[in-house]
PDB file of C-alpha atoms in Angstrom:
ATOM      1  CA  UNK A   1     110.571 108.814  94.703  1.00 77.00           C
ATOM      2  CA  UNK A   2     113.555 110.621  93.400  1.00 96.00           C
ATOM      3  CA  UNK A   3     116.207 108.794  91.202  1.00 98.00           C
ATOM      4  CA  UNK A   4     119.857 109.464  90.454  1.00 98.00           C
ATOM      5  CA  UNK A   5     121.287 108.737  87.190  1.00 98.00           C
ATOM      6  CA  UNK A   6     124.153 106.153  86.827  1.00 98.00           C
ATOM      7  CA  UNK A   7     127.025 106.665  84.384  1.00 98.00           C
ATOM      8  CA  UNK A   8     125.573 104.638  81.535  1.00 97.00           C
ATOM      9  CA  UNK A   9     122.398 106.859  81.797  1.00 98.00           C
ATOM     10  CA  UNK A  10     119.848 104.390  83.669  1.00 98.00           C
ATOM     11  CA  UNK A  11     118.061 105.719  86.792  1.00 98.00           C
ATOM     12  CA  UNK A  12     118.460 104.361  90.289  1.00 98.00           C
ATOM     13  CA  UNK A  13     116.279 105.109  93.244  1.00 98.00           C
ATOM     14  CA  UNK A  14     117.877 107.513  95.512  1.00 98.00           C
ATOM     15  CA  UNK A  15     116.113 105.682  98.529  1.00 98.00           C
ATOM     16  CA  UNK A  16     116.187 102.080  99.131  1.00 98.00           C
ATOM     17  CA  UNK A  17     115.290  99.757 101.924  1.00 98.00           C
ATOM     18  CA  UNK A  18     118.167  97.898 103.627  1.00 98.00           C
ATOM     19  CA  UNK A  19     117.543  94.320 104.914  1.00 98.00           C
ATOM     20  CA  UNK A  20     120.683  93.657 107.015  1.00 96.00           C
ATOM     21  CA  UNK A  21     119.850  91.352 109.796  1.00 94.00           C
ATOM     22  CA  UNK A  22     116.255  90.574 108.741  1.00 96.00           C
ATOM     23  CA  UNK A  23     116.035  86.878 107.685  1.00 94.00           C
ATOM     24  CA  UNK A  24     112.724  85.714 108.669  1.00 95.00           C
ATOM     25  CA  UNK A  25     110.029  85.829 106.064  1.00 97.00           C
ATOM     26  CA  UNK A  26     107.420  86.840 108.379  1.00 97.00           C
ATOM     27  CA  UNK A  27     109.514  89.562 109.726  1.00 96.00           C
ATOM     28  CA  UNK A  28     110.490  90.819 106.361  1.00 97.00           C
ATOM     29  CA  UNK A  29     107.013  90.815 104.824  1.00 98.00           C
ATOM     30  CA  UNK A  30     105.412  93.711 106.703  1.00 97.00           C
ATOM     31  CA  UNK A  31     108.516  95.741 106.282  1.00 98.00           C
ATOM     32  CA  UNK A  32     108.805  95.328 102.382  1.00 98.00           C
ATOM     33  CA  UNK A  33     105.076  95.663 101.781  1.00 98.00           C
ATOM     34  CA  UNK A  34     105.023  98.957 103.888  1.00 97.00           C
ATOM     35  CA  UNK A  35     108.158 100.203 102.167  1.00 97.00           C
ATOM     36  CA  UNK A  36     106.756  99.667  98.569  1.00 97.00           C
ATOM     37  CA  UNK A  37     103.538 101.106  99.739  1.00 96.00           C
ATOM     38  CA  UNK A  38     105.535 104.251 100.956  1.00 96.00           C
ATOM     39  CA  UNK A  39     107.106 104.592  97.569  1.00 96.00           C
ATOM     40  CA  UNK A  40     110.421 102.696  98.017  1.00 98.00           C
ATOM     41  CA  UNK A  41     111.516 101.311  94.607  1.00 98.00           C
ATOM     42  CA  UNK A  42     114.853  99.765  95.792  1.00 98.00           C
ATOM     43  CA  UNK A  43     115.486  96.728  97.967  1.00 98.00           C
ATOM     44  CA  UNK A  44     119.034  96.011  99.078  1.00 98.00           C
ATOM     45  CA  UNK A  45     120.121  92.522 100.014  1.00 98.00           C
ATOM     46  CA  UNK A  46     123.226  90.210 100.059  1.00 98.00           C
ATOM     47  CA  UNK A  47     124.272  86.700 100.153  1.00 98.00           C
ATOM     48  CA  UNK A  48     125.470  86.880 103.645  1.00 98.00           C
ATOM     49  CA  UNK A  49     122.161  88.400 104.831  1.00 98.00           C
ATOM     50  CA  UNK A  50     120.602  85.115 104.120  1.00 98.00           C
ATOM     51  CA  UNK A  51     117.279  86.666 103.028  1.00 98.00           C
ATOM     52  CA  UNK A  52     117.351  86.476  99.304  1.00 98.00           C
ATOM     53  CA  UNK A  53     114.768  83.475  99.077  1.00 98.00           C
ATOM     54  CA  UNK A  54     112.516  85.141 101.567  1.00 98.00           C
ATOM     55  CA  UNK A  55     112.682  88.609  99.490  1.00 98.00           C
ATOM     56  CA  UNK A  56     111.771  86.712  96.353  1.00 98.00           C
ATOM     57  CA  UNK A  57     108.851  85.066  97.778  1.00 98.00           C
ATOM     58  CA  UNK A  58     107.676  88.525  99.259  1.00 98.00           C
ATOM     59  CA  UNK A  59     108.141  90.404  95.952  1.00 98.00           C
ATOM     60  CA  UNK A  60     106.434  87.828  93.989  1.00 98.00           C
ATOM     61  CA  UNK A  61     103.548  88.126  96.218  1.00 98.00           C
ATOM     62  CA  UNK A  62     103.678  92.191  95.582  1.00 98.00           C
ATOM     63  CA  UNK A  63     103.913  91.688  91.821  1.00 97.00           C
ATOM     64  CA  UNK A  64     100.813  89.399  91.780  1.00 97.00           C
ATOM     65  CA  UNK A  65      98.874  91.858  94.249  1.00 97.00           C
ATOM     66  CA  UNK A  66      96.808  94.282  92.211  1.00 96.00           C
ATOM     67  CA  UNK A  67      96.693  96.657  95.106  1.00 95.00           C
ATOM     68  CA  UNK A  68     100.426  97.479  94.768  1.00 96.00           C
ATOM     69  CA  UNK A  69     100.309  98.089  90.934  1.00 95.00           C
ATOM     70  CA  UNK A  70     103.996  97.396  90.526  1.00 97.00           C
ATOM     71  CA  UNK A  71     105.724  94.874  88.411  1.00 97.00           C
ATOM     72  CA  UNK A  72     109.403  93.339  88.313  1.00 98.00           C
ATOM     73  CA  UNK A  73     110.588  96.227  86.218  1.00 97.00           C
ATOM     74  CA  UNK A  74     109.412  98.885  88.923  1.00 98.00           C
ATOM     75  CA  UNK A  75     111.627  97.352  91.624  1.00 98.00           C
ATOM     76  CA  UNK A  76     115.528  97.827  91.506  1.00 98.00           C
ATOM     77  CA  UNK A  77     116.726  94.867  93.323  1.00 98.00           C
ATOM     78  CA  UNK A  78     120.390  94.639  94.707  1.00 98.00           C
ATOM     79  CA  UNK A  79     122.420  91.760  96.101  1.00 98.00           C
ATOM     80  CA  UNK A  80     126.106  91.460  97.020  1.00 98.00           C
ATOM     81  CA  UNK A  81     128.809  88.656  96.872  1.00 98.00           C
ATOM     82  CA  UNK A  82     129.855  86.843  99.968  1.00 98.00           C
ATOM     83  CA  UNK A  83     133.594  87.049 100.830  1.00 98.00           C
ATOM     84  CA  UNK A  84     133.612  83.252 100.743  1.00 98.00           C
ATOM     85  CA  UNK A  85     132.733  83.347  96.953  1.00 98.00           C
ATOM     86  CA  UNK A  86     135.617  85.557  95.739  1.00 98.00           C
ATOM     87  CA  UNK A  87     137.315  84.587  92.545  1.00 98.00           C
ATOM     88  CA  UNK A  88     135.993  84.375  88.805  1.00 98.00           C
ATOM     89  CA  UNK A  89     134.373  80.919  89.013  1.00 98.00           C
ATOM     90  CA  UNK A  90     132.981  81.218  92.373  1.00 98.00           C
ATOM     91  CA  UNK A  91     131.629  84.483  91.937  1.00 98.00           C
ATOM     92  CA  UNK A  92     129.908  83.670  88.484  1.00 98.00           C
ATOM     93  CA  UNK A  93     128.149  80.621  90.256  1.00 98.00           C
ATOM     94  CA  UNK A  94     127.372  82.803  93.296  1.00 98.00           C
ATOM     95  CA  UNK A  95     125.349  85.185  91.139  1.00 98.00           C
ATOM     96  CA  UNK A  96     123.525  82.441  89.339  1.00 98.00           C
ATOM     97  CA  UNK A  97     122.679  80.873  92.731  1.00 98.00           C
ATOM     98  CA  UNK A  98     121.261  84.344  93.803  1.00 98.00           C
ATOM     99  CA  UNK A  99     119.003  84.702  90.921  1.00 98.00           C
ATOM    100  CA  UNK A 100     117.608  81.184  91.782  1.00 98.00           C
ATOM    101  CA  UNK A 101     116.968  82.036  95.279  1.00 98.00           C
ATOM    102  CA  UNK A 102     115.283  85.372  94.319  1.00 98.00           C
ATOM    103  CA  UNK A 103     113.471  83.498  91.467  1.00 98.00           C
ATOM    104  CA  UNK A 104     114.428  86.210  88.927  1.00 98.00           C
ATOM    105  CA  UNK A 105     115.935  86.343  85.646  1.00 98.00           C
ATOM    106  CA  UNK A 106     118.148  89.394  86.288  1.00 98.00           C
ATOM    107  CA  UNK A 107     119.366  91.402  89.307  1.00 98.00           C
ATOM    108  CA  UNK A 108     119.463  95.255  88.823  1.00 98.00           C
ATOM    109  CA  UNK A 109     122.650  95.771  90.712  1.00 99.00           C
ATOM    110  CA  UNK A 110     125.358  93.346  92.025  1.00 99.00           C
ATOM    111  CA  UNK A 111     128.281  94.523  94.149  1.00 99.00           C
ATOM    112  CA  UNK A 112     131.366  92.846  95.466  1.00 98.00           C
ATOM    113  CA  UNK A 113     130.522  93.135  99.068  1.00 98.00           C
ATOM    114  CA  UNK A 114     134.150  93.254 100.628  1.00 98.00           C
ATOM    115  CA  UNK A 115     137.607  93.518  99.035  1.00 98.00           C
ATOM    116  CA  UNK A 116     138.942  90.461 100.857  1.00 98.00           C
ATOM    117  CA  UNK A 117     138.484  86.767 100.831  1.00 98.00           C
ATOM    118  CA  UNK A 118     136.970  84.848 103.631  1.00 97.00           C
ATOM    119  CA  UNK A 119     139.447  82.792 105.649  1.00 96.00           C
ATOM    120  CA  UNK A 120     142.533  84.411 104.105  1.00 97.00           C
ATOM    121  CA  UNK A 121     144.797  86.712 105.991  1.00 97.00           C
ATOM    122  CA  UNK A 122     144.135  90.364 105.346  1.00 97.00           C
ATOM    123  CA  UNK A 123     147.864  90.698 104.021  1.00 98.00           C
ATOM    124  CA  UNK A 124     147.502  87.768 101.539  1.00 98.00           C
ATOM    125  CA  UNK A 125     147.866  88.842  98.086  1.00 98.00           C
ATOM    126  CA  UNK A 126     145.381  86.303  96.923  1.00 98.00           C
ATOM    127  CA  UNK A 127     142.637  89.100  98.245  1.00 98.00           C
ATOM    128  CA  UNK A 128     143.590  91.327  95.308  1.00 98.00           C
ATOM    129  CA  UNK A 129     143.646  88.387  92.781  1.00 98.00           C
ATOM    130  CA  UNK A 130     140.310  87.154  93.861  1.00 98.00           C
ATOM    131  CA  UNK A 131     138.504  90.407  93.947  1.00 98.00           C
ATOM    132  CA  UNK A 132     139.727  91.285  90.328  1.00 98.00           C
ATOM    133  CA  UNK A 133     138.685  87.808  89.236  1.00 98.00           C
ATOM    134  CA  UNK A 134     135.121  88.494  90.838  1.00 98.00           C
ATOM    135  CA  UNK A 135     134.768  91.690  89.089  1.00 98.00           C
ATOM    136  CA  UNK A 136     135.559  90.095  85.717  1.00 98.00           C
ATOM    137  CA  UNK A 137     132.831  87.768  86.493  1.00 98.00           C
ATOM    138  CA  UNK A 138     130.445  90.488  86.991  1.00 98.00           C
ATOM    139  CA  UNK A 139     131.493  92.083  83.706  1.00 98.00           C
ATOM    140  CA  UNK A 140     130.732  88.797  81.930  1.00 98.00           C
ATOM    141  CA  UNK A 141     127.409  88.646  83.721  1.00 98.00           C
ATOM    142  CA  UNK A 142     126.613  92.211  82.749  1.00 98.00           C
ATOM    143  CA  UNK A 143     127.264  91.353  79.061  1.00 98.00           C
ATOM    144  CA  UNK A 144     125.027  88.356  79.469  1.00 98.00           C
ATOM    145  CA  UNK A 145     122.158  90.402  80.720  1.00 98.00           C
ATOM    146  CA  UNK A 146     121.975  88.603  83.990  1.00 98.00           C
ATOM    147  CA  UNK A 147     123.122  91.856  85.959  1.00 98.00           C
ATOM    148  CA  UNK A 148     122.013  95.328  84.841  1.00 98.00           C
ATOM    149  CA  UNK A 149     124.715  97.255  86.946  1.00 98.00           C
ATOM    150  CA  UNK A 150     127.771  96.282  88.670  1.00 99.00           C
ATOM    151  CA  UNK A 151     129.742  97.647  91.470  1.00 98.00           C
ATOM    152  CA  UNK A 152     131.547  97.301  94.702  1.00 98.00           C
ATOM    153  CA  UNK A 153     131.125  97.890  98.442  1.00 98.00           C
ATOM    154  CA  UNK A 154     133.522  98.718 101.317  1.00 98.00           C
ATOM    155  CA  UNK A 155     136.415  99.326  98.908  1.00 98.00           C
ATOM    156  CA  UNK A 156     139.045 101.962 100.020  1.00 98.00           C
ATOM    157  CA  UNK A 157     140.424 104.525  97.694  1.00 98.00           C
ATOM    158  CA  UNK A 158     143.502 102.220  97.226  1.00 98.00           C
ATOM    159  CA  UNK A 159     141.225  99.131  96.389  1.00 98.00           C
ATOM    160  CA  UNK A 160     139.119 101.234  93.934  1.00 98.00           C
ATOM    161  CA  UNK A 161     142.025 102.843  92.133  1.00 98.00           C
ATOM    162  CA  UNK A 162     143.607  99.435  91.534  1.00 98.00           C
ATOM    163  CA  UNK A 163     140.190  98.152  90.082  1.00 98.00           C
ATOM    164  CA  UNK A 164     139.930 101.136  87.841  1.00 98.00           C
ATOM    165  CA  UNK A 165     143.235 100.395  86.252  1.00 98.00           C
ATOM    166  CA  UNK A 166     141.990  96.829  85.569  1.00 96.00           C
ATOM    167  CA  UNK A 167     138.208  96.832  84.787  1.00 98.00           C
ATOM    168  CA  UNK A 168     136.418  97.347  81.395  1.00 98.00           C
ATOM    169  CA  UNK A 169     133.262  98.706  82.966  1.00 98.00           C
ATOM    170  CA  UNK A 170     133.605 101.400  85.461  1.00 98.00           C
ATOM    171  CA  UNK A 171     131.621 100.463  88.734  1.00 98.00           C
ATOM    172  CA  UNK A 172     128.098 102.038  88.332  1.00 99.00           C
ATOM    173  CA  UNK A 173     127.774 102.097  92.259  1.00 99.00           C
ATOM    174  CA  UNK A 174     130.039 102.235  95.337  1.00 98.00           C
ATOM    175  CA  UNK A 175     128.462 101.472  98.561  1.00 98.00           C
ATOM    176  CA  UNK A 176     130.143 102.059 101.833  1.00 98.00           C
ATOM    177  CA  UNK A 177     129.743 103.512 105.309  1.00 98.00           C
ATOM    178  CA  UNK A 178     128.925 107.237 105.045  1.00 98.00           C
ATOM    179  CA  UNK A 179     127.476 109.572 107.662  1.00 98.00           C
ATOM    180  CA  UNK A 180     128.398 112.877 109.412  1.00 98.00           C
ATOM    181  CA  UNK A 181     130.870 111.248 111.692  1.00 98.00           C
ATOM    182  CA  UNK A 182     132.566 109.227 108.827  1.00 98.00           C
ATOM    183  CA  UNK A 183     133.173 111.154 105.725  1.00 97.00           C
ATOM    184  CA  UNK A 184     135.811 109.310 103.509  1.00 95.00           C
ATOM    185  CA  UNK A 185     136.757 112.221 101.291  1.00 97.00           C
ATOM    186  CA  UNK A 186     139.267 110.276  99.180  1.00 98.00           C
ATOM    187  CA  UNK A 187     136.834 107.692  98.280  1.00 98.00           C
ATOM    188  CA  UNK A 188     134.117 110.437  97.384  1.00 98.00           C
ATOM    189  CA  UNK A 189     136.506 112.414  95.374  1.00 98.00           C
ATOM    190  CA  UNK A 190     137.453 109.247  93.417  1.00 98.00           C
ATOM    191  CA  UNK A 191     133.650 108.396  92.811  1.00 98.00           C
ATOM    192  CA  UNK A 192     133.022 111.832  91.640  1.00 98.00           C
ATOM    193  CA  UNK A 193     136.002 111.849  89.153  1.00 98.00           C
ATOM    194  CA  UNK A 194     134.867 108.503  87.543  1.00 98.00           C
ATOM    195  CA  UNK A 195     131.002 109.244  87.855  1.00 98.00           C
ATOM    196  CA  UNK A 196     130.497 106.334  90.405  1.00 98.00           C
ATOM    197  CA  UNK A 197     127.367 106.574  92.148  1.00 98.00           C
ATOM    198  CA  UNK A 198     127.743 106.633  95.913  1.00 98.00           C
ATOM    199  CA  UNK A 199     125.194 104.855  98.022  1.00 98.00           C
ATOM    200  CA  UNK A 200     125.646 105.333 101.737  1.00 98.00           C
ATOM    201  CA  UNK A 201     125.149 102.574 104.136  1.00 98.00           C
ATOM    202  CA  UNK A 202     124.836 102.921 107.918  1.00 97.00           C
ATOM    203  CA  UNK A 203     123.449 106.338 107.365  1.00 98.00           C
ATOM    204  CA  UNK A 204     122.098 106.152 110.951  1.00 97.00           C
ATOM    205  CA  UNK A 205     125.345 104.912 112.588  1.00 96.00           C
ATOM    206  CA  UNK A 206     123.960 101.492 113.418  1.00 95.00           C
ATOM    207  CA  UNK A 207     121.499 103.512 115.570  1.00 95.00           C
ATOM    208  CA  UNK A 208     124.228 105.386 117.410  1.00 96.00           C
ATOM    209  CA  UNK A 209     123.761 108.642 115.695  1.00 97.00           C
ATOM    210  CA  UNK A 210     120.056 108.667 116.575  1.00 96.00           C
ATOM    211  CA  UNK A 211     121.283 109.513 120.255  1.00 95.00           C
ATOM    212  CA  UNK A 212     124.075 112.076 119.118  1.00 96.00           C
ATOM    213  CA  UNK A 213     123.125 115.468 120.512  1.00 94.00           C
ATOM    214  CA  UNK A 214     125.349 117.109 117.912  1.00 95.00           C
ATOM    215  CA  UNK A 215     123.079 116.001 114.919  1.00 95.00           C
ATOM    216  CA  UNK A 216     121.119 119.288 114.548  1.00 89.00           C
ATOM    217  CA  UNK A 217     117.328 118.839 114.284  1.00 94.00           C
ATOM    218  CA  UNK A 218     116.142 122.034 112.643  1.00 94.00           C
ATOM    219  CA  UNK A 219     112.552 121.559 113.006  1.00 94.00           C
ATOM    220  CA  UNK A 220     110.545 119.754 115.786  1.00 93.00           C
ATOM    221  CA  UNK A 221     108.475 117.862 113.134  1.00 94.00           C
ATOM    222  CA  UNK A 222     111.686 116.045 111.787  1.00 96.00           C
ATOM    223  CA  UNK A 223     113.290 113.058 113.374  1.00 96.00           C
ATOM    224  CA  UNK A 224     117.193 112.526 113.652  1.00 96.00           C
ATOM    225  CA  UNK A 225     116.774 109.853 111.118  1.00 97.00           C
ATOM    226  CA  UNK A 226     115.198 111.825 108.685  1.00 97.00           C
ATOM    227  CA  UNK A 227     117.764 114.675 109.065  1.00 98.00           C
ATOM    228  CA  UNK A 228     120.613 112.242 108.582  1.00 98.00           C
ATOM    229  CA  UNK A 229     119.192 110.740 105.302  1.00 98.00           C
ATOM    230  CA  UNK A 230     118.244 114.189 103.953  1.00 98.00           C
ATOM    231  CA  UNK A 231     121.917 115.301 104.544  1.00 98.00           C
ATOM    232  CA  UNK A 232     123.318 112.576 102.371  1.00 98.00           C
ATOM    233  CA  UNK A 233     120.566 112.864  99.697  1.00 98.00           C
ATOM    234  CA  UNK A 234     121.476 116.814  99.461  1.00 98.00           C
ATOM    235  CA  UNK A 235     125.005 115.670  98.819  1.00 98.00           C
ATOM    236  CA  UNK A 236     123.851 113.651  95.850  1.00 98.00           C
ATOM    237  CA  UNK A 237     124.297 110.256  97.601  1.00 98.00           C
ATOM    238  CA  UNK A 238     121.806 107.398  97.586  1.00 98.00           C
ATOM    239  CA  UNK A 239     120.811 105.809 100.811  1.00 98.00           C
ATOM    240  CA  UNK A 240     119.614 102.573 102.068  1.00 98.00           C
ATOM    241  CA  UNK A 241     118.065 102.732 105.695  1.00 97.00           C
ATOM    242  CA  UNK A 242     117.201  99.477 107.370  1.00 95.00           C
ATOM    243  CA  UNK A 243     114.454  99.065 109.814  1.00 92.00           C
ATOM    244  CA  UNK A 244     112.441  96.177 111.159  1.00 93.00           C
ATOM    245  CA  UNK A 245     109.605  98.635 112.025  1.00 95.00           C
ATOM    246  CA  UNK A 246     107.083  99.449 109.173  1.00 96.00           C
ATOM    247  CA  UNK A 247     106.311 102.592 110.869  1.00 95.00           C
ATOM    248  CA  UNK A 248     109.855 103.869 110.711  1.00 95.00           C
ATOM    249  CA  UNK A 249     110.180 102.563 107.443  1.00 96.00           C
ATOM    250  CA  UNK A 250     107.253 104.787 106.329  1.00 95.00           C
ATOM    251  CA  UNK A 251     108.943 107.855 108.187  1.00 95.00           C
ATOM    252  CA  UNK A 252     112.225 107.312 106.542  1.00 95.00           C
ATOM    253  CA  UNK A 253     110.370 107.770 103.300  1.00 95.00           C
ATOM    254  CA  UNK A 254     109.427 111.372 103.942  1.00 94.00           C
ATOM    255  CA  UNK A 255     112.794 112.794 103.105  1.00 96.00           C
ATOM    256  CA  UNK A 256     111.755 114.574  99.902  1.00 96.00           C
ATOM    257  CA  UNK A 257     109.284 116.938 101.395  1.00 94.00           C
ATOM    258  CA  UNK A 258     111.844 119.275 103.108  1.00 96.00           C
ATOM    259  CA  UNK A 259     115.392 120.536 102.566  1.00 97.00           C
ATOM    260  CA  UNK A 260     118.165 121.346 104.986  1.00 98.00           C
ATOM    261  CA  UNK A 261     119.427 124.808 104.983  1.00 97.00           C
ATOM    262  CA  UNK A 262     123.010 125.658 104.092  1.00 97.00           C
ATOM    263  CA  UNK A 263     123.766 126.198 107.754  1.00 97.00           C
ATOM    264  CA  UNK A 264     122.480 122.799 108.906  1.00 97.00           C
ATOM    265  CA  UNK A 265     124.419 121.252 106.146  1.00 98.00           C
ATOM    266  CA  UNK A 266     127.685 123.070 107.065  1.00 98.00           C
ATOM    267  CA  UNK A 267     127.132 121.817 110.879  1.00 97.00           C
ATOM    268  CA  UNK A 268     126.602 118.339 109.924  1.00 98.00           C
ATOM    269  CA  UNK A 269     129.594 118.387 107.482  1.00 98.00           C
ATOM    270  CA  UNK A 270     131.849 119.416 110.251  1.00 97.00           C
ATOM    271  CA  UNK A 271     131.111 116.607 112.649  1.00 97.00           C
ATOM    272  CA  UNK A 272     133.482 114.155 111.328  1.00 97.00           C
ATOM    273  CA  UNK A 273     136.359 116.636 111.887  1.00 96.00           C
ATOM    274  CA  UNK A 274     135.662 116.852 115.581  1.00 94.00           C
ATOM    275  CA  UNK A 275     134.892 113.400 116.277  1.00 95.00           C
ATOM    276  CA  UNK A 276     135.211 110.548 113.721  1.00 95.00           C
ATOM    277  CA  UNK A 277     133.452 107.146 114.343  1.00 96.00           C
ATOM    278  CA  UNK A 278     133.319 104.000 112.141  1.00 96.00           C
ATOM    279  CA  UNK A 279     130.547 101.641 113.148  1.00 96.00           C
ATOM    280  CA  UNK A 280     130.991  98.930 110.748  1.00 96.00           C
ATOM    281  CA  UNK A 281     133.607  96.741 108.871  1.00 92.00           C
ATOM    282  CA  UNK A 282     137.045  98.289 108.388  1.00 96.00           C
ATOM    283  CA  UNK A 283     138.623  97.292 104.890  1.00 97.00           C
ATOM    284  CA  UNK A 284     141.767  99.371 105.309  1.00 97.00           C
ATOM    285  CA  UNK A 285     144.125  96.520 105.943  1.00 97.00           C
ATOM    286  CA  UNK A 286     142.964  94.212 103.249  1.00 98.00           C
ATOM    287  CA  UNK A 287     145.737  93.777 100.529  1.00 98.00           C
TER     288      UNK A 287
END
């Protein structure tokens, strides 16, 4: 599996397994096991996914199974802060709670999942106060070794610029919705300027892009999912596709055996200019 290099020099797997909407341990187990067998080395979770404990159980089984030949150090584990736990004290405790649910001493990456606070109006200035406090907690946890890398998710360019003026550790990763129908160039440019690794989620447009006839399939042996993932990877972005099907998880892993031509990349790059589509949360109105 290919890796990208974070701004502190550490490697992060380019391809990861997303686990959104998969809570049950018996549903997760075959997916995670197949992913690791197929070469995935990054597992992405979040407090709001309610699967940290299940993932911790499954990963411990994997670490103890000699047929996998992987240890804790081989797997890059990500989780994210719930909007209800924004603010310094709540965020600090939330990370400790995540570690306990996973049964781990540290997480490889922890992100602020959303720039707002649960049950607060989008226009409330407390949103800014709380997310800056949360990030301060992540910096403390980073220095304590409980988190190896820190970052954000779903931040607009405005949110990110504000954070960069305040933080002492530049985010290692920014995870946000990114696919050929939604290219947030202002966010991408800011990440490039500050060497923040982009990690795309919803690369398949919540499944909608798998039916999009404008997604070019240059070879009949390839799937639309593989093309969409490869497009992001060739741009230098990491991806975390989710699937509850072990077969599709294995197929998604086969994105390093081919390369899209300049012509195909250019066609995909143009799609957002003709019809832009956002399939997930929109943080634009969060103060």
